[in-house]
Short mmCIF file of C-alpha atoms and ligand atoms in Angstrom, two decimals:
data_model
loop_
_atom_site.label_atom_id
_atom_site.label_comp_id
_atom_site.label_asym_id
_atom_site.label_seq_id
_atom_site.Cartn_x
_atom_site.Cartn_y
_atom_site.Cartn_z
CA MET A 1 103.68 -15.26 -31.72
CA ASP A 2 104.68 -18.90 -32.35
CA ILE A 3 102.62 -21.36 -30.34
CA ARG A 4 103.91 -24.84 -29.54
CA THR A 5 101.07 -27.35 -29.16
CA THR A 6 101.22 -30.61 -27.19
CA LEU A 7 97.93 -32.47 -27.51
CA SER A 8 96.41 -34.24 -24.53
CA THR A 9 96.55 -38.03 -24.48
CA THR A 10 93.83 -38.16 -21.85
CA ALA A 11 91.21 -35.93 -23.51
CA VAL A 12 87.65 -36.43 -22.30
CA ASP A 13 85.89 -39.03 -24.48
CA ASP A 14 82.95 -38.12 -26.73
CA ALA A 15 80.30 -39.71 -24.52
CA ARG A 16 81.46 -37.84 -21.39
CA LEU A 17 81.83 -34.61 -23.36
CA ALA A 18 78.26 -34.92 -24.64
CA GLU A 19 77.12 -35.39 -21.04
CA ILE A 20 79.01 -32.27 -19.89
CA LEU A 21 77.78 -30.13 -22.80
CA ALA A 22 74.17 -31.19 -22.18
CA ASN A 23 74.26 -29.51 -18.80
CA PRO A 24 77.45 -27.46 -18.40
CA GLY A 25 76.42 -25.12 -15.54
CA PHE A 26 78.96 -22.35 -15.12
CA GLY A 27 82.69 -22.63 -14.46
CA GLN A 28 82.64 -26.27 -13.37
CA HIS A 29 84.16 -28.16 -16.29
CA PHE A 30 87.32 -27.26 -18.21
CA SER A 31 88.40 -28.14 -21.72
CA ASP A 32 91.26 -30.53 -22.55
CA HIS A 33 93.91 -27.86 -23.05
CA MET A 34 95.21 -24.56 -21.69
CA LEU A 35 97.36 -21.83 -23.19
CA THR A 36 100.38 -20.30 -21.43
CA VAL A 37 102.80 -17.49 -22.37
CA GLU A 38 105.61 -16.09 -20.20
CA TRP A 39 106.95 -12.55 -19.93
CA THR A 40 110.21 -11.13 -18.63
CA PRO A 41 111.54 -7.58 -19.10
CA GLU A 42 114.53 -8.90 -21.10
CA THR A 43 112.66 -11.16 -23.54
CA GLY A 44 109.13 -9.78 -23.55
CA TRP A 45 106.39 -12.33 -24.25
CA HIS A 46 107.82 -15.74 -25.08
CA ASP A 47 107.34 -19.50 -24.80
CA ALA A 48 103.72 -19.57 -25.97
CA ARG A 49 102.32 -23.07 -25.65
CA ILE A 50 99.11 -25.05 -25.60
CA GLU A 51 99.33 -28.07 -23.33
CA PRO A 52 96.99 -30.55 -21.67
CA TYR A 53 94.89 -28.82 -18.99
CA GLY A 54 96.27 -29.42 -15.54
CA PRO A 55 97.42 -27.97 -12.22
CA LEU A 56 100.24 -25.42 -12.00
CA THR A 57 103.25 -25.81 -9.78
CA LEU A 58 103.94 -22.50 -8.04
CA ASP A 59 106.66 -21.45 -5.64
CA PRO A 60 104.98 -20.49 -2.33
CA ALA A 61 106.60 -17.04 -2.72
CA THR A 62 104.89 -16.42 -6.09
CA ALA A 63 103.97 -12.73 -5.94
CA VAL A 64 100.33 -13.05 -7.04
CA LEU A 65 99.58 -15.22 -4.01
CA HIS A 66 100.66 -12.39 -1.72
CA TYR A 67 99.99 -9.10 -3.49
CA ALA A 68 97.24 -10.03 -5.96
CA GLN A 69 98.95 -8.50 -8.99
CA GLU A 70 96.72 -9.99 -11.65
CA THR A 71 94.15 -9.16 -14.31
CA PHE A 72 91.61 -11.31 -16.11
CA GLU A 73 88.99 -11.26 -18.84
CA GLY A 74 85.72 -13.05 -19.53
CA MET A 75 84.49 -13.75 -23.05
CA LYS A 76 82.66 -16.50 -24.95
CA ALA A 77 82.94 -18.58 -28.11
CA TYR A 78 79.58 -19.23 -29.79
CA ARG A 79 78.74 -22.01 -32.23
CA HIS A 80 76.41 -20.94 -35.03
CA GLU A 81 73.80 -23.17 -36.67
CA ASP A 82 76.20 -23.97 -39.58
CA GLY A 83 78.87 -25.27 -37.14
CA SER A 84 81.16 -22.24 -37.43
CA ILE A 85 82.61 -20.78 -34.19
CA TRP A 86 82.80 -17.07 -33.36
CA SER A 87 83.77 -14.74 -30.54
CA PHE A 88 82.12 -11.41 -29.73
CA ARG A 89 84.24 -8.23 -29.92
CA PRO A 90 87.43 -10.00 -28.71
CA GLU A 91 89.53 -6.92 -29.42
CA GLU A 92 87.45 -5.09 -26.76
CA ASN A 93 88.43 -7.69 -24.17
CA ALA A 94 92.03 -7.41 -25.32
CA ALA A 95 91.95 -3.61 -25.05
CA ARG A 96 90.37 -3.78 -21.59
CA MET A 97 93.08 -6.18 -20.45
CA VAL A 98 95.65 -3.62 -21.62
CA ARG A 99 93.88 -0.96 -19.50
CA SER A 100 93.60 -3.29 -16.51
CA SER A 101 97.25 -4.26 -16.87
CA HIS A 102 98.32 -0.60 -16.85
CA ARG A 103 96.47 -0.16 -13.55
CA LEU A 104 98.05 -3.29 -12.05
CA ALA A 105 101.56 -2.45 -13.38
CA LEU A 106 101.55 -5.59 -15.53
CA PRO A 107 103.08 -5.76 -19.02
CA VAL A 108 101.03 -5.05 -22.13
CA LEU A 109 99.94 -7.97 -24.25
CA GLU A 110 99.16 -6.39 -27.62
CA VAL A 111 95.57 -6.65 -28.88
CA PRO A 112 96.30 -8.82 -31.97
CA ASP A 113 98.42 -11.22 -29.89
CA PHE A 114 95.66 -11.58 -27.30
CA VAL A 115 93.11 -12.31 -30.02
CA ASP A 116 95.40 -14.85 -31.81
CA LEU A 117 96.22 -16.70 -28.58
CA VAL A 118 92.58 -17.01 -27.55
CA ASP A 119 91.60 -18.12 -31.08
CA GLU A 120 94.23 -20.83 -31.09
CA LEU A 121 93.02 -22.40 -27.84
CA VAL A 122 89.45 -22.38 -29.18
CA ARG A 123 90.63 -24.05 -32.42
CA VAL A 124 92.39 -26.81 -30.49
CA ASP A 125 89.41 -27.35 -28.14
CA GLN A 126 86.67 -26.63 -30.70
CA ARG A 127 84.73 -29.79 -29.82
CA TRP A 128 84.10 -28.11 -26.42
CA VAL A 129 82.01 -25.34 -27.99
CA PRO A 130 78.41 -26.46 -27.35
CA ASP A 131 75.61 -26.43 -29.92
CA PRO A 132 73.66 -23.16 -29.88
CA ALA A 133 70.44 -24.74 -28.50
CA GLY A 134 69.72 -23.34 -25.05
CA GLU A 135 72.18 -20.46 -25.58
CA LYS A 136 75.21 -22.39 -24.42
CA SER A 137 78.72 -21.29 -25.24
CA LEU A 138 82.36 -21.88 -24.36
CA TYR A 139 83.33 -19.34 -21.66
CA LEU A 140 86.93 -18.18 -22.12
CA ARG A 141 89.00 -16.93 -19.23
CA PRO A 142 92.25 -15.18 -20.21
CA PHE A 143 94.27 -14.10 -17.15
CA MET A 144 97.66 -12.60 -16.37
CA PHE A 145 99.50 -12.88 -13.07
CA ALA A 146 102.72 -12.03 -11.24
CA SER A 147 104.53 -15.37 -11.39
CA GLU A 148 107.86 -14.21 -9.99
CA ALA A 149 108.86 -15.80 -6.68
CA PHE A 150 109.74 -12.66 -4.71
CA LEU A 151 108.28 -11.10 -1.57
CA GLY A 152 109.44 -7.51 -2.17
CA VAL A 153 106.54 -5.23 -3.08
CA ARG A 154 107.16 -4.10 -6.67
CA PRO A 155 105.86 -5.05 -10.12
CA ALA A 156 106.85 -8.64 -10.87
CA GLN A 157 109.69 -9.32 -13.27
CA HIS A 158 108.16 -12.58 -14.37
CA VAL A 159 104.56 -12.59 -15.54
CA THR A 160 102.44 -15.39 -16.97
CA PHE A 161 99.42 -15.08 -19.29
CA MET A 162 97.07 -18.01 -19.61
CA VAL A 163 93.74 -18.90 -21.24
CA ILE A 164 91.42 -21.62 -20.01
CA ALA A 165 88.00 -22.57 -21.39
CA SER A 166 84.84 -23.79 -19.70
CA PRO A 167 81.52 -24.69 -21.33
CA ALA A 168 78.71 -22.51 -20.00
CA GLY A 169 74.95 -22.55 -19.72
CA ALA A 170 72.95 -20.01 -17.68
CA TYR A 171 74.95 -18.20 -14.98
CA PHE A 172 71.92 -18.07 -12.70
CA LYS A 173 70.10 -21.30 -11.92
CA GLY A 174 66.59 -21.36 -13.37
CA GLY A 175 67.45 -19.63 -16.66
CA VAL A 176 66.09 -16.17 -17.52
CA ARG A 177 64.19 -15.15 -14.40
CA PRO A 178 64.40 -11.98 -12.31
CA VAL A 179 67.26 -11.98 -9.82
CA THR A 180 66.90 -10.34 -6.44
CA LEU A 181 69.48 -7.80 -5.33
CA TRP A 182 70.94 -6.88 -1.95
CA LEU A 183 71.99 -3.27 -1.49
CA THR A 184 75.09 -3.05 0.67
CA GLU A 185 75.38 0.21 2.58
CA GLU A 186 78.35 -1.10 4.55
CA TYR A 187 80.86 -2.12 1.87
CA THR A 188 82.03 -0.39 -1.29
CA ARG A 189 83.75 -1.93 -4.27
CA ALA A 190 85.84 0.95 -5.60
CA GLY A 191 86.96 4.46 -4.79
CA ARG A 192 88.33 7.37 -6.80
CA GLY A 193 91.79 6.43 -8.06
CA GLY A 194 91.20 2.80 -7.08
CA MET A 195 90.89 -0.27 -9.24
CA GLY A 196 87.13 -0.25 -9.93
CA ALA A 197 87.53 0.03 -13.70
CA ALA A 198 90.12 -2.76 -13.85
CA LYS A 199 89.17 -6.40 -14.15
CA THR A 200 91.34 -7.71 -11.36
CA GLY A 201 90.79 -10.38 -8.73
CA GLY A 202 91.03 -7.94 -5.83
CA ASN A 203 87.75 -6.30 -6.81
CA TYR A 204 86.03 -9.66 -6.63
CA ALA A 205 87.73 -10.56 -3.35
CA SER A 206 86.44 -7.33 -1.86
CA SER A 207 82.92 -8.07 -3.09
CA LEU A 208 82.64 -11.48 -1.42
CA VAL A 209 81.68 -10.45 2.11
CA ALA A 210 78.89 -8.28 0.70
CA GLN A 211 77.85 -11.13 -1.59
CA GLN A 212 77.77 -13.38 1.49
CA GLN A 213 75.34 -10.95 3.14
CA ALA A 214 73.27 -10.90 -0.06
CA THR A 215 72.99 -14.67 0.05
CA ALA A 216 72.18 -14.64 3.78
CA ASN A 217 69.35 -12.23 2.98
CA GLY A 218 67.99 -14.48 0.24
CA CYS A 219 69.36 -12.39 -2.66
CA ASP A 220 71.25 -13.47 -5.76
CA GLN A 221 73.65 -10.52 -6.20
CA VAL A 222 74.89 -7.46 -4.37
CA VAL A 223 74.52 -3.81 -5.51
CA PHE A 224 77.39 -1.42 -4.72
CA LEU A 225 77.08 2.35 -4.26
CA ASP A 226 79.80 4.93 -4.81
CA ALA A 227 82.44 5.08 -2.06
CA GLN A 228 82.44 8.86 -1.64
CA GLU A 229 78.80 9.69 -0.97
CA GLY A 230 77.24 6.25 -0.62
CA ARG A 231 74.47 7.44 -2.91
CA TYR A 232 75.09 6.61 -6.53
CA VAL A 233 74.48 3.18 -7.97
CA GLU A 234 77.63 1.62 -9.41
CA GLU A 235 77.18 -2.01 -10.41
CA LEU A 236 76.70 -5.55 -9.12
CA GLY A 237 79.46 -7.88 -7.99
CA GLY A 238 79.84 -9.17 -11.55
CA MET A 239 77.46 -7.24 -13.81
CA ASN A 240 76.47 -3.75 -15.00
CA LEU A 241 72.98 -2.29 -14.59
CA TYR A 242 70.32 -0.69 -16.81
CA PHE A 243 67.08 1.13 -15.87
CA VAL A 244 64.22 1.25 -18.36
CA TYR A 245 61.89 4.27 -18.10
CA GLY A 246 58.31 4.36 -19.32
CA ASP A 247 59.11 7.30 -21.61
CA GLY A 248 61.54 5.39 -23.85
CA ARG A 249 64.77 6.23 -22.01
CA ILE A 250 67.18 3.66 -20.78
CA VAL A 251 69.76 4.73 -18.22
CA THR A 252 73.04 3.12 -17.12
CA PRO A 253 75.50 4.39 -14.48
CA GLU A 254 78.41 6.30 -15.99
CA THR A 255 81.90 4.81 -15.98
CA GLY A 256 84.92 5.78 -13.89
CA THR A 257 84.82 3.47 -10.91
CA ILE A 258 82.82 0.64 -12.53
CA LEU A 259 83.94 -2.07 -14.89
CA GLU A 260 83.43 -0.87 -18.46
CA GLY A 261 81.37 -3.85 -19.56
CA ILE A 262 81.50 -4.86 -23.21
CA THR A 263 77.88 -6.02 -22.94
CA ARG A 264 77.00 -2.63 -21.43
CA ALA A 265 78.70 -0.78 -24.30
CA SER A 266 77.06 -3.03 -26.90
CA ILE A 267 73.60 -2.43 -25.40
CA ILE A 268 74.11 1.33 -25.74
CA GLU A 269 74.41 0.79 -29.49
CA LEU A 270 71.71 -1.89 -29.79
CA ALA A 271 69.20 0.09 -27.72
CA GLY A 272 69.76 3.11 -29.95
CA LYS A 273 68.96 0.95 -32.95
CA LEU A 274 65.82 -0.33 -31.18
CA GLY A 275 64.69 3.29 -30.75
CA PHE A 276 65.57 3.97 -27.10
CA ARG A 277 67.30 7.07 -25.86
CA VAL A 278 70.31 5.96 -23.82
CA GLU A 279 71.66 8.03 -20.95
CA GLU A 280 74.96 7.34 -19.20
CA ARG A 281 74.92 9.29 -15.96
CA ARG A 282 74.87 9.04 -12.20
CA VAL A 283 71.85 7.20 -10.79
CA ASP A 284 70.89 8.05 -7.22
CA ILE A 285 69.72 5.05 -5.18
CA ASP A 286 66.62 7.09 -4.28
CA GLU A 287 65.83 7.46 -7.98
CA TRP A 288 65.73 3.64 -8.10
CA ARG A 289 63.54 3.30 -5.01
CA GLU A 290 61.15 6.08 -5.98
CA GLY A 291 61.15 5.32 -9.71
CA VAL A 292 60.06 1.73 -9.21
CA THR A 293 57.47 2.69 -6.60
CA SER A 294 55.97 5.43 -8.79
CA GLY A 295 56.06 3.23 -11.88
CA GLU A 296 58.35 5.61 -13.78
CA ILE A 297 61.02 2.91 -13.93
CA LYS A 298 59.36 0.02 -15.72
CA GLU A 299 62.18 -2.49 -15.83
CA ILE A 300 65.70 -3.02 -14.54
CA PHE A 301 68.20 -5.47 -15.95
CA ALA A 302 71.75 -6.58 -15.32
CA CYS A 303 74.21 -7.40 -18.07
CA GLY A 304 77.57 -9.05 -18.56
CA THR A 305 79.30 -11.82 -20.46
CA ALA A 306 78.36 -14.51 -17.95
CA ALA A 307 74.90 -13.09 -17.12
CA VAL A 308 74.08 -11.97 -20.72
CA VAL A 309 70.96 -9.83 -20.02
CA THR A 310 69.23 -10.81 -16.79
CA PRO A 311 66.05 -9.19 -15.45
CA VAL A 312 66.29 -7.65 -12.00
CA GLY A 313 63.55 -8.32 -9.49
CA SER A 314 63.23 -6.80 -6.06
CA LEU A 315 65.87 -4.72 -4.29
CA LYS A 316 66.37 -5.34 -0.57
CA TRP A 317 68.44 -3.58 2.04
CA ASP A 318 68.76 -3.61 5.79
CA GLY A 319 65.26 -2.58 6.82
CA GLY A 320 63.51 -2.22 3.48
CA GLU A 321 62.56 -3.56 0.09
CA VAL A 322 61.33 -2.34 -3.26
CA PRO A 323 59.35 -5.19 -4.75
CA ALA A 324 59.29 -5.85 -8.47
CA ALA A 325 57.47 -7.92 -11.07
CA ALA A 326 58.13 -11.64 -10.97
CA GLU A 327 58.37 -11.74 -14.77
CA ALA A 328 61.06 -10.49 -17.15
CA GLY A 329 60.03 -7.18 -18.78
CA GLU A 330 59.36 -6.67 -22.47
CA VAL A 331 62.24 -4.26 -23.09
CA THR A 332 64.69 -6.47 -21.19
CA MET A 333 63.74 -9.44 -23.34
CA ALA A 334 63.91 -7.37 -26.57
CA VAL A 335 67.41 -6.12 -25.71
CA ARG A 336 68.44 -9.64 -24.71
CA LYS A 337 67.14 -11.07 -27.99
CA ALA A 338 68.82 -8.37 -30.10
CA LEU A 339 72.15 -9.20 -28.43
CA VAL A 340 72.02 -13.00 -28.46
CA ASP A 341 70.68 -13.08 -32.03
CA VAL A 342 73.88 -11.34 -33.15
CA GLN A 343 76.07 -13.57 -30.95
CA TYR A 344 74.50 -16.78 -32.29
CA GLY A 345 74.43 -15.59 -35.90
CA ARG A 346 70.64 -15.38 -36.10
CA ALA A 347 70.63 -11.64 -36.88
CA ASP A 348 72.68 -9.42 -39.17
CA ASP A 349 75.92 -8.40 -37.55
CA SER A 350 75.45 -4.79 -38.66
CA PHE A 351 78.04 -3.46 -36.18
CA GLY A 352 80.73 -5.94 -37.30
CA TRP A 353 81.07 -7.36 -33.79
CA MET A 354 81.52 -11.03 -34.55
CA HIS A 355 84.97 -12.55 -35.09
CA ARG A 356 85.19 -15.93 -36.85
CA ILE A 357 87.53 -18.50 -35.26
CA VAL A 358 86.56 -21.76 -36.97
N1 LIG B 1 80.95 -5.56 -13.93
C1 LIG B 1 81.65 -6.51 -13.33
C2 LIG B 1 82.12 -6.28 -11.94
C3 LIG B 1 81.95 -7.71 -14.01
O1 LIG B 1 82.64 -8.68 -13.43
C4 LIG B 1 81.47 -7.89 -15.32
C5 LIG B 1 81.73 -9.13 -16.05
O2 LIG B 1 82.69 -9.28 -16.72
C6 LIG B 1 80.74 -6.85 -15.92
C7 LIG B 1 80.50 -5.70 -15.19
C8 LIG B 1 80.26 -6.95 -17.33
O3 LIG B 1 81.33 -6.88 -18.25
P1 LIG B 1 81.26 -7.58 -19.66
O4 LIG B 1 79.98 -7.15 -20.29
O5 LIG B 1 82.44 -7.08 -20.40
O6 LIG B 1 81.31 -9.04 -19.42
C1 LIG B 2 81.99 -12.30 -16.73
O1 LIG B 2 80.83 -12.01 -16.96
O2 LIG B 2 82.77 -12.67 -17.62
C2 LIG B 2 82.57 -12.18 -15.40
O3 LIG B 2 83.73 -12.17 -15.28
C3 LIG B 2 81.68 -12.07 -14.25
C4 LIG B 2 81.76 -13.18 -13.27
C5 LIG B 2 80.57 -13.00 -12.37
C6 LIG B 2 81.78 -14.54 -13.83
#
């Protein structure tokens, strides 16, 4: 795909950029440029361009604003010690966007095109990729939306794909510390045949009221159970889950109605290499409660692109709580280290996961 590039004349100056990169937070600052590509049924993907970052002008009838036909991805660009810049398994994000787009009746953006488009934005905005100290990175947010101005309910005939970039530090304030979870028994995130496995805004919209309750109850994130029986642990609002058993097993809920996390899938392989037996299966919420209480479950952690690997502390619900250690567990930290060492080029990339951009 040919990409037309118009460089910004108002790019952030070096002093301000250094200030931002010193303490980027999450999702608050955006790089100097953005990438846009349009799609119509007649022409397919066309008009790829990188332009100065800025607001969009949308017709009030733009379909995504009404019917939420959209998909997105989350990935990161990492700077290594030698200055080179890499992404982590970008073709997995591209393939997941294809799957999400099928579910949302959006057009397919082929995997190599997705990877090239993301790479090109990172090349143009490479000064926005932070130094590796403190495990900072440039968070990349590709997204696709129904941009046709039409109120009839059908798949849009004009679709826009964009990529924006935002420097990122820790997703949770306070760095690597156990997060507390709120178990919602009132709301579910996904049902059979629904959109749970797709990365689409609607899933996040539906999580917000439960997240609000989590916050009101002093918790960082919400845990969702399956919609059918209200029994099996699915995932958090924006992360997958792992349970570490004392006997060397680590268990993660099976896929189907959850987001198939790329971090989750990578940990299956890394944990195998570290000598753990990995099980993907249903996890009953009582197994969690009883396992922690009996000591059979030694550690629990959450994982995702934004959260990396984050230890889980106590689980609370309406009328109860399973307390947990205030410190991150040993296995959690070993898995975390194995992953970030590959991402930051400090360990051998034996799985061939890293993709060089600059
Ligand atoms: N589950 C949900 C709901 C998410 O939003 C995310 C984050 O992207 C994940 C799981 C983890 O996915 P990944 O590891 O691909 O970032
Ligand atoms: C990600 O990890 O990339 C996500 O999209 C999750 C969100 C909580 C930021």
